[in-house]
Coordinates of C-alpha atoms in Angstrom, one line a residue:
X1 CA 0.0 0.0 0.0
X2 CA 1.3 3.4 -1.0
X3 CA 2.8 5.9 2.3
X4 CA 0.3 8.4 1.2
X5 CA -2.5 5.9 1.4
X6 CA -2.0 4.5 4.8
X7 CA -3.1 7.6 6.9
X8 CA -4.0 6.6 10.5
X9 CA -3.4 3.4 9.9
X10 CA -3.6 0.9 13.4
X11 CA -0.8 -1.4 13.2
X12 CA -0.6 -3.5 16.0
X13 CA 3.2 -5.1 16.6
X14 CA 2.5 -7.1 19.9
X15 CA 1.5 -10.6 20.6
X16 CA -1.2 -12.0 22.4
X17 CA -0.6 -12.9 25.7
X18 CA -1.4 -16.8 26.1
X19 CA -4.5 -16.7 27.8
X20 CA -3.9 -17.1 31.6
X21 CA -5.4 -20.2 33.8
X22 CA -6.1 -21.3 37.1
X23 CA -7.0 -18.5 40.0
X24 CA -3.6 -16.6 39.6
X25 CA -3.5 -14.0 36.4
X26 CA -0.4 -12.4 35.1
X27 CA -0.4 -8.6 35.3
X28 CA -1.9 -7.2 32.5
X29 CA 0.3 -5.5 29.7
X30 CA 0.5 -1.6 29.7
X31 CA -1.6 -0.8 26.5
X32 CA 0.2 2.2 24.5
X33 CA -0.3 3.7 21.7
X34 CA 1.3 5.8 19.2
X35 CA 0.3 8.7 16.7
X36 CA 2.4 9.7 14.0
X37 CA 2.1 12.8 11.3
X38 CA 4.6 11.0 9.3
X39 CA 5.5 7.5 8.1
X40 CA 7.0 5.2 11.1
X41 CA 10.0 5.1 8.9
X42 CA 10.9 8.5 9.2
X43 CA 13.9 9.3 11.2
X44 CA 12.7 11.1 14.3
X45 CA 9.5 8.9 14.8
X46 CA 12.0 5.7 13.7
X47 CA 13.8 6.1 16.8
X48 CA 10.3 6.3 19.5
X49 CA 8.5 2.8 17.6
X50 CA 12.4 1.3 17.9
X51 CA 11.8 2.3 21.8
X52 CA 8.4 1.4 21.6
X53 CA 8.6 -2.2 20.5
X54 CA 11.6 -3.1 22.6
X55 CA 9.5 -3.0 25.2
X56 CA 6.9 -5.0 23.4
X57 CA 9.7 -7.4 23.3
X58 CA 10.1 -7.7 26.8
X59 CA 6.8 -8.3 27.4
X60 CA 5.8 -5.0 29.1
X61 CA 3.0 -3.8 26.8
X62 CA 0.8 -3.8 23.8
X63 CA 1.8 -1.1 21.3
X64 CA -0.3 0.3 18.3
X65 CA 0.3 2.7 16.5
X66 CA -1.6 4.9 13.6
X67 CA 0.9 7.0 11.1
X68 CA 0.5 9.8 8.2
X69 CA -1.8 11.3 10.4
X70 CA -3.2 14.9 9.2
X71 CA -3.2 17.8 11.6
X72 CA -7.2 17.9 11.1
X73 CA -7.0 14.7 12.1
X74 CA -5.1 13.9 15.2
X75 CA -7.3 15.3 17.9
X76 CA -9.9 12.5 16.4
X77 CA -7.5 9.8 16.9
X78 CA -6.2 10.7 20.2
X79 CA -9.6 10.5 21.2
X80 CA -10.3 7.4 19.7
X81 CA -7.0 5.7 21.0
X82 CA -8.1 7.3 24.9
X83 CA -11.6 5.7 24.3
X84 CA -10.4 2.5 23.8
X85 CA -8.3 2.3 26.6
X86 CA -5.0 2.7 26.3
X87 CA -3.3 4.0 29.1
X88 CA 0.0 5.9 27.6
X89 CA -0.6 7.8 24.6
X90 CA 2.9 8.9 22.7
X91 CA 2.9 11.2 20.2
X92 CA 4.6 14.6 18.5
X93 CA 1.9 17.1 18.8
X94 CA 4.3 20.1 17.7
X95 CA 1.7 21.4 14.7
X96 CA -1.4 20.3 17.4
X97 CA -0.1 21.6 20.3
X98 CA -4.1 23.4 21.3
X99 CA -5.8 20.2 20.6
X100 CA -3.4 17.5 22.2
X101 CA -3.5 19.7 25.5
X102 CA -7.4 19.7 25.1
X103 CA -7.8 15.8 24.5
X104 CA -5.4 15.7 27.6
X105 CA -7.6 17.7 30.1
X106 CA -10.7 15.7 28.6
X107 CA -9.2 12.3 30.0
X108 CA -7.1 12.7 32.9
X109 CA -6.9 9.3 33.8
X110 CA -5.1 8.9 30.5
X111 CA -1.2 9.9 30.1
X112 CA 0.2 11.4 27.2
X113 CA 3.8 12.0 26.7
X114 CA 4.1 14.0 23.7
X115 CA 7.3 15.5 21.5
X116 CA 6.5 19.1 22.4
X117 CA 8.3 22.5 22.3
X118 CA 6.1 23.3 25.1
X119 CA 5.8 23.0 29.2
X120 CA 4.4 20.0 30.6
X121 CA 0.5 20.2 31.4
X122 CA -0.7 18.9 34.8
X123 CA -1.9 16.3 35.8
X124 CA -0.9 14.2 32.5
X125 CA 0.5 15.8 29.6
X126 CA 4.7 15.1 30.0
X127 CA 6.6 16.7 27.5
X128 CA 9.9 15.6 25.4
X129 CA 12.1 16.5 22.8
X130 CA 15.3 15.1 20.6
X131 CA 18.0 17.0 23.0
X132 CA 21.1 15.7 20.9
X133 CA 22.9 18.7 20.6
X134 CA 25.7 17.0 22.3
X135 CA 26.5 14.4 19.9
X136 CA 25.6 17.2 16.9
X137 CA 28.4 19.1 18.1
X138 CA 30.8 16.0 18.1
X139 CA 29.7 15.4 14.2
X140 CA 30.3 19.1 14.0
X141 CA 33.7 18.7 14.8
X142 CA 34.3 16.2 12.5
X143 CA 32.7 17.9 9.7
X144 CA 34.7 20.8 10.0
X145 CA 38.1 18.9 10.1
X146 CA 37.2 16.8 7.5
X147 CA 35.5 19.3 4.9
X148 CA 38.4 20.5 2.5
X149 CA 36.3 23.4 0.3
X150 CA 35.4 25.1 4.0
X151 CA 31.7 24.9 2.7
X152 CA 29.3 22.6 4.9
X153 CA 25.6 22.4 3.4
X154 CA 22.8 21.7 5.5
X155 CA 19.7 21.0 4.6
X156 CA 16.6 20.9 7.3
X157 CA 12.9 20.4 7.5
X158 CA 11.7 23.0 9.5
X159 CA 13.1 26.2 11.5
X160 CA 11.9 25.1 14.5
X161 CA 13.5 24.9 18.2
X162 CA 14.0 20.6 17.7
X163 CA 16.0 21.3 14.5
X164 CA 18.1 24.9 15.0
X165 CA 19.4 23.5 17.9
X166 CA 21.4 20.6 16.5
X167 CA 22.1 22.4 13.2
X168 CA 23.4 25.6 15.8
X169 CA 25.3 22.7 17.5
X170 CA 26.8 21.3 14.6
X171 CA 27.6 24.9 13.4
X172 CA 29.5 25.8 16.5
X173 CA 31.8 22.3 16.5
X174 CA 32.8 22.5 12.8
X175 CA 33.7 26.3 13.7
X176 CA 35.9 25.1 16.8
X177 CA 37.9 22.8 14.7
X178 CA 37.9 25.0 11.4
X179 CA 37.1 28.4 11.7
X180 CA 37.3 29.4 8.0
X181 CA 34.3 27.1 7.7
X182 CA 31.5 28.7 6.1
X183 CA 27.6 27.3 6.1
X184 CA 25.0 27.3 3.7
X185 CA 21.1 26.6 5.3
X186 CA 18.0 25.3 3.6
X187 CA 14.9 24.3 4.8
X188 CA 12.5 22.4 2.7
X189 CA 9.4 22.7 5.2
X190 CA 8.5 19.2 5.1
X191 CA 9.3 16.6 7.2
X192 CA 9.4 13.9 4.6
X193 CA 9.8 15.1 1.5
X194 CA 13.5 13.2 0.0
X195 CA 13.2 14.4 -3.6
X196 CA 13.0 17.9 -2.1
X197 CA 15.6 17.3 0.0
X198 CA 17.7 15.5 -2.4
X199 CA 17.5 18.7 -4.7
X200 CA 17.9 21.3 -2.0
X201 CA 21.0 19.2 -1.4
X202 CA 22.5 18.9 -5.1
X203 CA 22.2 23.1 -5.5
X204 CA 24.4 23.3 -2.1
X205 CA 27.0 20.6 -3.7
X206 CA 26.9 22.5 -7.1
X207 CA 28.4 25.7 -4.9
X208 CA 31.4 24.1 -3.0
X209 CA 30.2 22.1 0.0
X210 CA 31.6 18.5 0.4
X211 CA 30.0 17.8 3.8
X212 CA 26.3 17.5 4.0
X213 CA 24.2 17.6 7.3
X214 CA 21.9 15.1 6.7
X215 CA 19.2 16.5 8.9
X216 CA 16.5 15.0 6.0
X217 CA 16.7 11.8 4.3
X218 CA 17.4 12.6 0.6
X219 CA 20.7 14.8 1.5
X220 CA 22.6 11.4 2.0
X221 CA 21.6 10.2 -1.6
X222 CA 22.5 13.5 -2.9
X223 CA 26.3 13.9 -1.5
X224 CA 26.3 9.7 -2.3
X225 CA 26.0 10.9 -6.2
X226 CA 28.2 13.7 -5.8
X227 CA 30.6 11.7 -3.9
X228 CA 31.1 14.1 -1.1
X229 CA 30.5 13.6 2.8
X230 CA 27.7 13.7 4.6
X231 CA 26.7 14.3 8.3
X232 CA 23.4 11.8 9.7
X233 CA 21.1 13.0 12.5
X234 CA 19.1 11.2 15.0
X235 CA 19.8 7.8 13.1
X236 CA 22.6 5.7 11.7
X237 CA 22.2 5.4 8.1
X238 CA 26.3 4.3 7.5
X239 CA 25.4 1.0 6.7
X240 CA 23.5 2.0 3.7
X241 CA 26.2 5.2 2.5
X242 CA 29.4 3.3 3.6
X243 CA 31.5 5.5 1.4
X244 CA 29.7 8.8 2.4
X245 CA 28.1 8.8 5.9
X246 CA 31.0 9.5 8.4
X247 CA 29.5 10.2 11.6
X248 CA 25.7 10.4 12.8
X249 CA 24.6 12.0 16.5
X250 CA 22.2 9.1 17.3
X251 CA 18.7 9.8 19.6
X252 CA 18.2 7.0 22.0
X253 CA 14.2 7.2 22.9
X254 CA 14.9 4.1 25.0
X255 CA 15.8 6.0 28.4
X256 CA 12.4 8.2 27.8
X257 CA 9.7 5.7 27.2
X258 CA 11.2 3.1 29.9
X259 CA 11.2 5.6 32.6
X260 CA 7.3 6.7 31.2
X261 CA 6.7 3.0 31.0
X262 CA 7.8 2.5 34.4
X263 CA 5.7 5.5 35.8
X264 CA 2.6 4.9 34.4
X265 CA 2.5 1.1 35.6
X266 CA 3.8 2.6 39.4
X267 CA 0.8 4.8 39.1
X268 CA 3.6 8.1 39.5
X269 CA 2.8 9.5 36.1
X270 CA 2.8 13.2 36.2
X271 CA 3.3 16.1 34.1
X272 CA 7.2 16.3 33.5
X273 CA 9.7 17.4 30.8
X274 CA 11.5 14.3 29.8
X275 CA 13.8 16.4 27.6
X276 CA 16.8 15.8 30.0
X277 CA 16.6 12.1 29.1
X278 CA 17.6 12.3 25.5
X279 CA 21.5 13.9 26.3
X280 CA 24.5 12.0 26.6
X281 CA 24.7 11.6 30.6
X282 CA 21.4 9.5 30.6
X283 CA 22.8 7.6 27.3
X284 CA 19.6 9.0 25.3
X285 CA 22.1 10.0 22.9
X286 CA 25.7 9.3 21.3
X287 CA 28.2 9.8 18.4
X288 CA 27.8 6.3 16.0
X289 CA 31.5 5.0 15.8
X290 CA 33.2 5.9 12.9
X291 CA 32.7 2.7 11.0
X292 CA 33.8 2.4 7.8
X293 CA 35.4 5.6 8.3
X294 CA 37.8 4.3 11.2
X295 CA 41.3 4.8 10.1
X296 CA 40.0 7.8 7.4
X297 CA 39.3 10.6 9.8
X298 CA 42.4 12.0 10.5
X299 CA 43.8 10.9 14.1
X300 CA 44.8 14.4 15.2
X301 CA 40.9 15.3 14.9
X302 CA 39.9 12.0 15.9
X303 CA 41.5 12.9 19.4
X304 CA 40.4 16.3 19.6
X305 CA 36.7 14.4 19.3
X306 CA 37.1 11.9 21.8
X307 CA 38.8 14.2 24.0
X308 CA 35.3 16.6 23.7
X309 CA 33.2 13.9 24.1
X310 CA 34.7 12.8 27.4
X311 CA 34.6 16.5 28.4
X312 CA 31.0 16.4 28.3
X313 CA 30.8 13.4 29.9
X314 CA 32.4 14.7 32.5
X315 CA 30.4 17.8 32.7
X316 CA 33.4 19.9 32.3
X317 CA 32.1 21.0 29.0
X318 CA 27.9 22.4 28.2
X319 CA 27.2 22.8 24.3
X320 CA 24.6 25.7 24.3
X321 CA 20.9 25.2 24.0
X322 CA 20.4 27.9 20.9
X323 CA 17.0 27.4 19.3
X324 CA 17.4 30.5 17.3
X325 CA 17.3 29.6 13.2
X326 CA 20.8 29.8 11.3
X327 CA 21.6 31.6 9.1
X328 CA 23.6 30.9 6.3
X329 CA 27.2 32.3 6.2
X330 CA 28.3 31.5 2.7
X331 CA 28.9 34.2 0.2

């Protein structure tokens, strides 16, 4: 079935349970379900079903999820999902932020835990957001030491808060470690959109770059044609660009919707920012190892890298929160 054909579509990814007997039953499983504006492949909503359904895995809960859904209609199908009684909703409710919050305060009983660039909403409504500006930095760095033109295009879906502040990141690390490096910034205002992206991609590689930021797919194929280097975000996609793809700043939702998971079954769910879970101290995100690039990235900037990333670590050094959109520096 075609992606733009299967809007809301319920797809459920956990088994039965084997139907109990005698007097004693087994706890039942947490029932949770997702809503997604995109399709479940894209990256950013890839990495919360990967969460999702390792915890199916284990046994914890039941896990459904409807995809491609329209703005117009997501309050529907948050109300539909809360009807049916699923206990956690997950969701992104960035472009729905007024009727999410309202579905919330209709069933309190219900908690949501939502990818927000809002505050939390008592009782239920927890907030969370891809913080990986940490690792974005780290590719930064690498980016910068490896581009030889000193032009880095990056290509993004929208200038929102979520994406200016791991292209700012990134911006700031490749500076560190070059600082003739100069930037150029598109944003395609989709959030899946590959040919777009692709294209956006190919007029930034036509002007000098030879480092992409991959912060859509599409950019990835483009510097793979080109045969330049390219930056990944949120997932690792090195496997399929082996030649192109040299470092990724991966989002880990696992440490998020465990410690919801856990909550909600404790009966201690409450309105909280979950944000803090997705940076490097909680391990909700990371640089991918170099890969197939082990051995090319030079070892002087390789160092300088791991030396950072332990920094961090160690909380000796912060990489700044700066949700402001980039601009492009390039002339």
């Amino acid at each position: 079935m075609p992606l733009n054909r299967r809007r809301t579509l319920a797809a459920t990814v956990s088994a039965l349970a084997l139907a109990a007997t005698g007097p004693v039953f087994a706890q039942a499983k947490l029932k949770v379900a997702a809503i997604y504006t995109v399709p479940v492949e894209q990256q950013w909503v890839s990495r919360i079903d990967k969460a999702l359904k390792a915890a199916v895995a284990r046994g914890e809960i039941e896990y459904v999820f409807s995809e491609n859904v329209a703005n117009a209609d997501y309050e529907r199908v948050m109300r539909g999902y809360a009807e049916k009684g699923h206990t956690l909703i997950v969701g992104e409710s960035f472009a729905v932020e007024a009727a999410a919050r309202k579905v919330a305060k209709d069933y309190p009983k219900v908690s949501f835990l939502m990818g927000s660039s809002g505050k939390p909403q008592a009782p239920n409504f927890s907030v969370f957001d891809n913080y990986i500006q940490e690792p974005a930095y780290l590719t930064g760095m690498i980016a910068g030491g490896m581009s030889k033109s000193n032009k880095i295009g990056m290509v993004g879906g929208f200038p929102i808060p979520e994406v200016n502040r791991l292209m700012n990141a990134f911006m700031a690390g490749a500076k560190e470690v070059n600082p003739k490096v100069e930037f150029m910034v598109t944003f395609i205002n989709s959030w899946f959109d590959p040919p777009k992206a692709k294209e956006a991609a190919f007029a930034m590689i036509d002007k000098g770059a030879d480092v992409m930021y991959a912060e859509r797919f599409g950019v990835s194929d483009a510097a793979k044609e080109r045969k330049v280097l390219a930056i990944g975000n949120v997932i690792n996609t090195q496997d399929k660009y082996p030649e192109t793809v040299v470092a990724s700043a991966l989002w880990n939702m696992e440490p998020t919707i465990d410690l919801a998971i856990k909550n909600v079954k404790a009966g201690s769910f409450k309105a909280e920012d979950y944000g803090i879970y997705s940076t490097m101290k909680y391990k909700g995100s990371e640089m991918a190892p170099l890969g197939t690039f082990e051995g090319k990235v030079p070892a002087d900037l390789a160092a300088k890298v791991k030396a950072k990333e332990q920094a961090i670590r160690d909380g000796k050094f912060a990489v700044k929160v700066d949700d402001n959109q980039p601009k492009p520096t390039a002339k």
